[in-house]
Amino acid sequence: MEKKRCIAMVPCPGQGHLIPFVEFGKTLVHHHNNLHLSFLIPTLGPPTPSIMAILNSLPPNIDFIILPHINIQDLPQNLHPGIHMKLTVTHSLPFLHHALTSLNTTTHLLALILDVFSADALPLAKQFNIPSYFFFTSGALTLSFCLSFPKLDDTVSSQFIDSTKIVNVPGSIIPFQVKDLVDLVLYERSSEIYKTYLGLCQQLYFVDGIIVNSFTDMEAEAIRVLQEKTTFLDGPSVYPVGPIIGTGSTSKEKQVECIEWLNKQPPKSVLYICFGSGGTITEDNLNEIAFGLELSGHKFVWVLRAPNNSASSSYLMGQMEDPLRYLPSGFLERTKEQGLVVPSWAPQIEILSHGSTGGFLSHCGWNSTLESVVHSVPMIAWPLFAEQRMNAIVLTDVLKVAVRAKVDDESSGIVKHEEIVRVIKIIMEGEEALQIRNRIKSLSDAALVALSEHGSSIRALHILAHKFQNI
């Protein structure tokens, strides 16, 4: 009996990385059902019930193995989430090797697809004599910056001392200040964090291809630069297959609560506020948002997480404390007819796709950005960490489908409630709101075309699958 033709996929910890991996896998086997996928999943602990529900609902030709948990006590404390994810995978390499050995005896292994933060597993591809790919969970412009960063580090690294210096990223029609780049470059050049990020960027050149979760109409120039090979002469092939987003929630209880509330609201009247799967804001900013929402008079659904001075404090480890106790006194009572506050988590896809939702105050994580674009929801950009500032600038200055909430003082990072009222009114009221809505609707239509039978992203997926199957 002929062995199954299998692709091994290694995501890294973090819901924002695992879910797009899963959705990419589902898309791939939907169009090429002769392929079999196996997810080999490094973890810091038992997966959450929501993650297990997603994994247990995978189609028959996708299976998964939860690798033995890494003890968080074995890792250095207070790490940047990216470094945390990378080290989790590094500590999982013996388990990963064992899982691949087992797969190799029962299937015909075609390829190894890794998250960028799973890059330490790259030598395993050579060991098993299979091609390697990265699935890049951010956008094409961020990928372009990562590919160019080793050269920037070699030639003009002194510019990273001054965070206001200008950097031209290949494929961008606007320049960036250093302070708006991926936050890992802002550390001292001698630090382990900076060196680790530089190493990850260098490893992008050692794979057979990079699959990027974007599409031509959203990042045309960046994708052109990545694919033409004139800027990155020795770079890998790039396959833009997006937008790949989640398909919906598995938590019916919260879904029912949110949807029932939204069903009672007028069309396009509700502002949705969420800082991703783990982003946190300071207590000062939490209070300013509360006062701003109340003063704006607009309807809202607010996914509330307990405040923290570290924006990424909840990215890999959830919070236990009750976030509602941090709200201003009397806020819930005064706004009970105006809004809905949901502790910690809400069914984002269902909220963004609902006809009553008219705006999204977002941290500009790439998954949330794509979800907002697909569902035609204008954004208020409030970036926190990682590449989110780059995303925010593209959304506001290039695509013009978002407005930026400006901080009152760079050193404090506080956005005053008057500013929050201002940006809410821009995207929810009047002529400018209509123009932004029209632009994001056009982008949403283009996303639909990219994923159609003959669209650019599905063509890229077919080319990729053809390479897999002709090995």
XYZ file of C-alpha atoms in Angstrom:
471
model
C 0.000 0.000 0.000
C 1.365 3.420 -0.987
C 2.291 5.684 1.889
C 0.357 8.908 2.461
C 2.072 11.999 1.067
C 2.555 14.103 4.175
C 3.677 17.647 4.971
C 4.864 18.268 8.528
C 4.000 21.691 9.948
C 5.613 23.158 13.059
C 3.900 26.285 14.435
C 5.115 28.006 17.564
C 3.256 28.766 20.804
C 0.835 31.658 20.652
C -2.710 31.667 19.349
C -1.866 34.369 16.802
C 0.609 31.982 15.172
C -1.157 28.638 15.573
C -4.548 29.685 14.167
C -3.258 31.033 10.813
C -1.134 27.872 10.508
C -4.259 25.768 10.991
C -6.299 27.860 8.559
C -3.535 27.683 5.942
C -3.439 23.919 6.339
C -7.205 23.671 5.896
C -7.036 25.854 2.786
C -4.232 23.755 1.298
C -5.994 20.401 1.728
C -9.322 21.872 0.585
C -7.769 22.616 -2.801
C -5.419 19.587 -2.822
C -7.115 16.803 -0.900
C -4.534 14.206 -1.927
C -2.148 15.797 0.568
C -1.972 14.888 4.235
C -0.801 17.373 6.897
C 0.540 16.684 10.338
C 0.875 19.492 12.897
C 3.664 18.989 15.409
C 2.903 21.518 18.123
C 5.453 22.716 20.723
C 3.795 23.994 23.900
C 4.497 25.710 27.199
C 1.609 23.875 28.817
C -1.688 22.192 28.036
C -3.505 23.869 25.119
C -6.554 25.917 26.064
C -10.019 24.405 25.539
C -10.598 26.780 22.602
C -7.362 25.650 20.893
C -8.250 21.989 21.475
C -11.698 22.578 19.996
C -10.064 24.025 16.863
C -7.622 21.107 16.580
C -10.303 18.487 17.198
C -12.422 19.911 14.365
C -9.717 19.520 11.712
C -10.626 17.633 8.517
C -9.668 13.928 8.215
C -6.501 14.551 6.186
C -4.996 16.787 8.899
C -3.818 15.354 12.184
C -1.859 16.836 15.075
C 0.565 15.863 17.807
C 0.894 17.963 20.950
C 4.565 17.664 21.836
C 5.479 17.211 25.536
C 5.147 20.485 27.412
C 8.187 22.622 28.089
C 8.442 23.747 31.697
C 8.261 27.550 31.688
C 10.577 27.515 34.708
C 13.304 26.166 32.419
C 13.204 29.367 30.345
C 14.587 32.786 31.337
C 11.963 35.069 32.856
C 10.522 38.324 31.450
C 11.376 37.504 27.852
C 10.022 39.208 24.757
C 7.183 36.951 23.452
C 9.054 36.253 20.215
C 12.126 35.007 22.072
C 9.886 33.022 24.411
C 8.274 31.270 21.448
C 11.623 30.546 19.832
C 13.099 29.032 23.008
C 10.023 26.864 23.508
C 10.604 25.345 20.070
C 14.347 24.991 20.727
C 13.684 23.052 23.936
C 11.186 20.885 22.012
C 13.674 19.773 19.335
C 14.245 16.249 20.773
C 10.476 15.653 20.816
C 10.157 17.113 17.339
C 12.900 14.842 16.011
C 11.141 11.812 17.494
C 7.795 12.829 15.961
C 9.349 13.347 12.519
C 11.144 9.998 12.734
C 7.830 8.317 13.445
C 6.102 10.191 10.606
C 8.884 9.283 8.220
C 8.315 5.572 8.799
C 4.560 5.701 8.192
C 4.254 8.394 5.501
C 6.125 9.815 2.540
C 7.357 13.146 3.969
C 7.204 15.863 1.308
C 8.199 19.023 3.174
C 8.647 20.731 6.517
C 6.778 24.020 7.035
C 7.929 26.092 9.986
C 6.952 29.269 11.735
C 9.797 31.805 11.679
C 10.105 31.375 15.449
C 10.446 27.608 14.840
C 13.572 28.205 12.737
C 15.819 26.158 15.033
C 14.097 23.102 13.553
C 15.533 23.855 10.085
C 18.407 21.324 10.369
C 15.782 18.578 10.686
C 14.710 19.205 7.086
C 18.239 18.417 5.916
C 18.410 15.401 8.189
C 15.229 13.962 6.668
C 16.201 15.160 3.171
C 13.049 17.207 2.606
C 12.585 20.819 1.474
C 11.835 23.460 4.095
C 9.456 26.416 4.043
C 8.476 29.193 6.391
C 4.837 30.158 6.831
C 5.177 33.866 7.614
C 2.253 34.973 9.779
C 2.824 38.712 9.246
C 2.540 40.735 6.037
C 4.715 41.005 2.946
C 6.185 44.374 3.954
C 7.303 42.991 7.309
C 8.838 40.048 5.457
C 10.665 42.482 3.183
C 12.049 44.301 6.218
C 13.153 41.034 7.832
C 14.943 39.958 4.636
C 16.659 43.337 4.360
C 17.566 43.617 8.045
C 20.796 41.539 7.902
C 22.128 43.945 5.244
C 20.978 46.978 7.243
C 22.716 45.571 10.279
C 25.959 45.086 8.326
C 26.027 48.462 6.597
C 24.121 51.060 8.578
C 23.604 49.548 12.014
C 24.471 52.885 13.626
C 21.087 54.220 12.490
C 19.374 51.967 15.009
C 20.867 53.991 17.837
C 18.664 56.947 16.838
C 15.023 55.848 16.848
C 13.961 58.833 14.724
C 16.282 57.976 11.807
C 14.589 57.103 8.531
C 14.757 53.609 7.004
C 13.520 52.780 3.517
C 12.030 49.298 3.499
C 12.067 47.607 0.063
C 8.526 47.516 -1.279
C 7.245 50.434 0.798
C 6.127 53.665 -0.856
C 6.757 55.527 2.410
C 9.815 55.565 4.709
C 9.701 54.422 8.335
C 11.307 55.847 11.410
C 13.378 53.290 13.308
C 10.994 53.506 16.282
C 8.153 52.239 14.068
C 9.974 49.105 12.864
C 9.675 45.626 14.361
C 10.324 46.274 18.040
C 13.097 43.673 18.335
C 15.480 46.002 16.446
C 15.131 48.641 19.165
C 17.200 46.687 21.670
C 20.938 47.229 22.113
C 22.878 45.665 19.273
C 24.896 43.666 21.799
C 21.794 42.254 23.515
C 20.695 38.634 23.136
C 17.266 39.795 21.917
C 18.761 41.805 19.049
C 21.176 39.001 18.138
C 18.367 36.437 18.191
C 16.195 38.534 15.906
C 19.100 39.096 13.517
C 19.700 35.339 13.460
C 16.049 34.656 12.644
C 16.168 37.131 9.765
C 19.324 35.500 8.409
C 17.652 32.088 8.506
C 14.959 33.336 6.114
C 17.534 32.823 3.351
C 18.043 29.139 4.158
C 14.625 27.778 3.153
C 13.218 26.705 -0.197
C 10.309 29.116 0.008
C 8.312 31.492 2.200
C 4.533 31.377 2.322
C 3.182 34.793 3.293
C -0.307 35.562 4.560
C -1.065 38.501 2.275
C -2.437 39.271 -1.177
C -1.431 41.352 -4.147
C -3.972 44.178 -3.924
C -3.143 44.849 -0.295
C 0.658 44.848 -0.598
C 1.313 45.041 -4.329
C 4.715 46.727 -4.257
C 6.115 44.638 -1.398
C 5.008 41.407 -3.082
C 6.480 42.559 -6.402
C 9.847 43.258 -4.753
C 9.812 39.908 -2.966
C 8.976 37.929 -6.097
C 11.099 39.683 -8.730
C 14.393 38.745 -7.040
C 16.096 42.010 -8.004
C 16.344 43.297 -4.424
C 16.809 39.957 -2.680
C 18.976 38.163 -5.236
C 19.676 35.195 -2.990
C 16.261 35.165 -1.325
C 13.818 32.250 -1.392
C 10.697 32.026 -3.543
C 7.719 33.828 -1.992
C 4.108 32.629 -2.202
C 1.393 35.149 -1.177
C -1.627 32.980 -0.308
C -3.723 35.311 1.882
C -5.833 36.581 3.347
C -6.057 33.487 5.536
C -8.149 34.179 8.617
C -10.012 32.208 11.261
C -13.457 30.902 10.443
C -15.154 31.612 13.744
C -15.450 30.890 17.434
C -15.871 27.596 19.236
C -17.215 29.226 22.421
C -20.974 29.272 21.946
C -21.808 30.919 25.271
C -19.925 34.177 24.627
C -20.873 34.043 20.967
C -24.570 34.014 21.845
C -24.174 36.876 24.354
C -22.329 39.128 21.891
C -24.464 38.355 18.853
C -27.733 38.772 20.742
C -26.568 42.210 21.894
C -25.375 43.187 18.406
C -28.655 42.044 16.871
C -30.421 44.836 18.791
C -28.157 47.614 17.464
C -28.553 49.732 14.294
C -26.403 48.911 11.230
C -22.749 50.079 11.375
C -23.328 51.706 14.781
C -21.015 49.678 17.058
C -17.314 50.220 17.735
C -15.465 46.997 18.584
C -12.425 47.376 20.877
C -9.904 44.551 21.229
C -6.107 44.361 21.580
C -5.656 40.870 20.191
C -5.168 37.536 21.894
C -2.782 38.895 24.505
C -2.141 42.624 24.183
C -2.529 44.775 27.284
C -2.665 48.509 27.918
C -1.807 50.559 30.996
C -4.376 51.413 33.642
C -4.166 55.080 32.614
C -5.065 54.207 29.021
C -7.823 51.870 30.159
C -9.399 54.770 32.031
C -8.981 57.127 29.073
C -10.687 54.625 26.740
C -13.558 54.259 29.184
C -14.074 58.029 29.448
C -13.662 58.429 25.675
C -16.260 55.773 24.897
C -18.713 57.285 27.338
C -18.236 60.825 26.008
C -18.477 59.735 22.361
C -21.984 58.425 22.851
C -21.330 55.642 20.346
C -22.288 52.035 20.885
C -19.416 49.682 21.695
C -18.319 46.121 22.428
C -15.130 46.220 24.511
C -13.027 43.106 25.115
C -11.454 44.068 28.425
C -8.229 42.648 29.808
C -6.656 43.638 33.121
C -4.120 46.452 32.561
C -0.370 45.970 32.610
C 2.590 48.236 31.911
C 4.004 45.546 29.594
C 1.964 45.524 26.373
C 2.703 41.847 25.672
C 2.231 40.579 29.245
C -0.674 38.244 28.390
C 0.472 37.070 24.970
C 1.563 33.571 25.998
C 0.130 33.292 29.503
C -3.460 34.242 30.223
C -4.602 36.474 33.073
C -6.501 35.258 36.102
C -7.613 38.561 37.667
C -10.997 40.165 37.034
C -10.523 43.057 34.559
C -13.890 44.648 35.396
C -12.587 45.924 38.717
C -10.240 48.302 36.867
C -13.052 50.224 35.178
C -13.866 53.729 36.452
C -16.427 53.783 39.227
C -19.966 53.636 37.841
C -18.865 53.097 34.222
C -20.787 49.856 33.687
C -23.969 51.311 35.144
C -23.758 54.554 33.165
C -23.086 52.756 29.858
C -25.337 49.698 30.261
C -27.562 50.848 27.363
C -24.601 52.084 25.294
C -22.154 49.208 25.317
C -21.178 45.681 26.208
C -17.976 44.924 28.151
C -16.709 41.365 27.674
C -13.911 40.164 29.998
C -10.769 38.796 28.320
C -12.134 37.240 25.112
C -14.916 37.582 22.526
C -15.816 35.884 19.208
C -13.970 38.354 16.988
C -14.878 36.935 13.564
C -18.577 36.907 14.423
C -18.396 40.481 15.746
C -16.471 41.884 12.770
C -18.787 40.152 10.292
C -21.941 41.412 12.011
C -23.905 44.128 10.235
C -24.077 46.303 13.367
C -20.282 46.626 13.634
C -19.031 49.865 12.105
C -15.485 50.265 13.446
C -12.627 48.416 15.134
C -10.194 49.926 17.649
C -7.336 47.491 17.048
C -3.737 46.786 18.086
C -3.037 46.171 14.359
C -1.800 42.625 14.766
C -1.691 41.035 11.327
C -4.487 38.530 11.976
C -6.829 41.247 13.251
C -5.818 43.497 10.356
C -6.729 40.858 7.774
C -9.976 40.026 9.564
C -10.956 43.693 9.573
C -10.114 44.035 5.879
C -12.009 40.885 4.869
C -15.104 42.064 6.742
C -14.836 45.710 5.565
C -14.521 47.267 9.026
C -12.604 50.602 9.283
C -10.001 50.753 12.017
C -8.650 52.965 14.753
C -4.966 52.022 14.955
C -3.516 51.545 18.447
C -0.339 49.447 17.960
C 1.368 47.865 20.951
C 4.383 45.685 20.050
C 6.039 43.398 17.452
C 5.468 44.725 13.897
C 2.183 46.434 14.794
C 3.497 49.994 14.325
C 4.538 49.131 10.772
C 1.087 47.704 10.115
C -0.552 50.804 11.595
C 1.397 53.152 9.322
C 0.495 51.142 6.235
C -3.177 51.116 7.237
C -3.324 54.847 7.928
C -0.854 56.383 5.437
C -0.856 53.974 2.491
C -4.163 52.117 2.374
C -6.017 54.889 4.257
C -8.471 52.477 5.858
C -7.627 53.486 9.434
C -6.973 56.521 11.605
C -4.293 56.645 14.297
C -4.980 57.411 17.937
C -2.166 59.826 18.840
C -0.433 59.701 22.200
C -0.492 62.848 24.291
C 3.152 62.399 25.269
C 5.590 59.897 23.714
C 7.255 59.170 27.049
C 4.015 58.353 28.847
C 2.251 56.621 25.944
C -1.097 57.948 27.152
C -3.880 58.595 24.640
C -6.225 61.186 26.139
C -9.975 60.608 26.124
C -10.496 63.714 23.962
C -8.317 62.090 21.299
C -10.275 58.856 21.601
C -13.524 60.752 21.031
C -11.967 62.458 17.992
C -10.909 59.245 16.240
C -14.181 57.480 17.060
C -16.106 60.276 15.381
C -13.827 60.170 12.316
C -14.535 56.519 11.552
C -18.144 56.391 12.758
C -19.597 59.684 11.502
C -19.715 61.919 8.435
C -18.039 62.142 5.043
C -14.566 60.968 6.070
C -16.044 57.832 7.622
C -17.844 57.124 4.337
C -14.619 57.523 2.339
C -12.717 55.178 4.671
C -15.580 52.678 4.492
C -15.533 52.768 0.685
C -11.776 52.197 0.567
C -11.875 49.204 2.895
C -14.846 47.766 0.990
C -12.762 47.891 -2.208
C -9.918 46.130 -0.406
C -12.332 43.520 0.928
C -13.639 42.891 -2.604
C -10.045 42.474 -3.812
C -9.412 39.923 -1.031
C -12.403 37.927 -2.232
C -11.058 37.969 -5.794
C -7.586 36.863 -4.618
C -9.161 33.791 -3.007
C -11.441 32.985 -5.946
C -10.818 30.016 -8.252
C -8.485 31.942 -10.568
C -7.337 34.564 -8.031
C -3.704 35.422 -7.364
C -3.546 33.745 -3.948
C -5.100 30.483 -5.117
C -2.719 30.444 -8.101
C 0.200 30.820 -5.684
C -1.235 27.987 -3.566
C -1.457 25.717 -6.641
C 2.154 26.474 -7.610
C 3.241 25.628 -4.076
C 1.233 22.394 -3.981
C 2.683 21.408 -7.377
C 6.194 21.792 -5.925
C 5.250 19.615 -2.952
C 3.807 16.853 -5.113
C 6.667 16.734 -7.608
C 9.312 16.013 -5.029
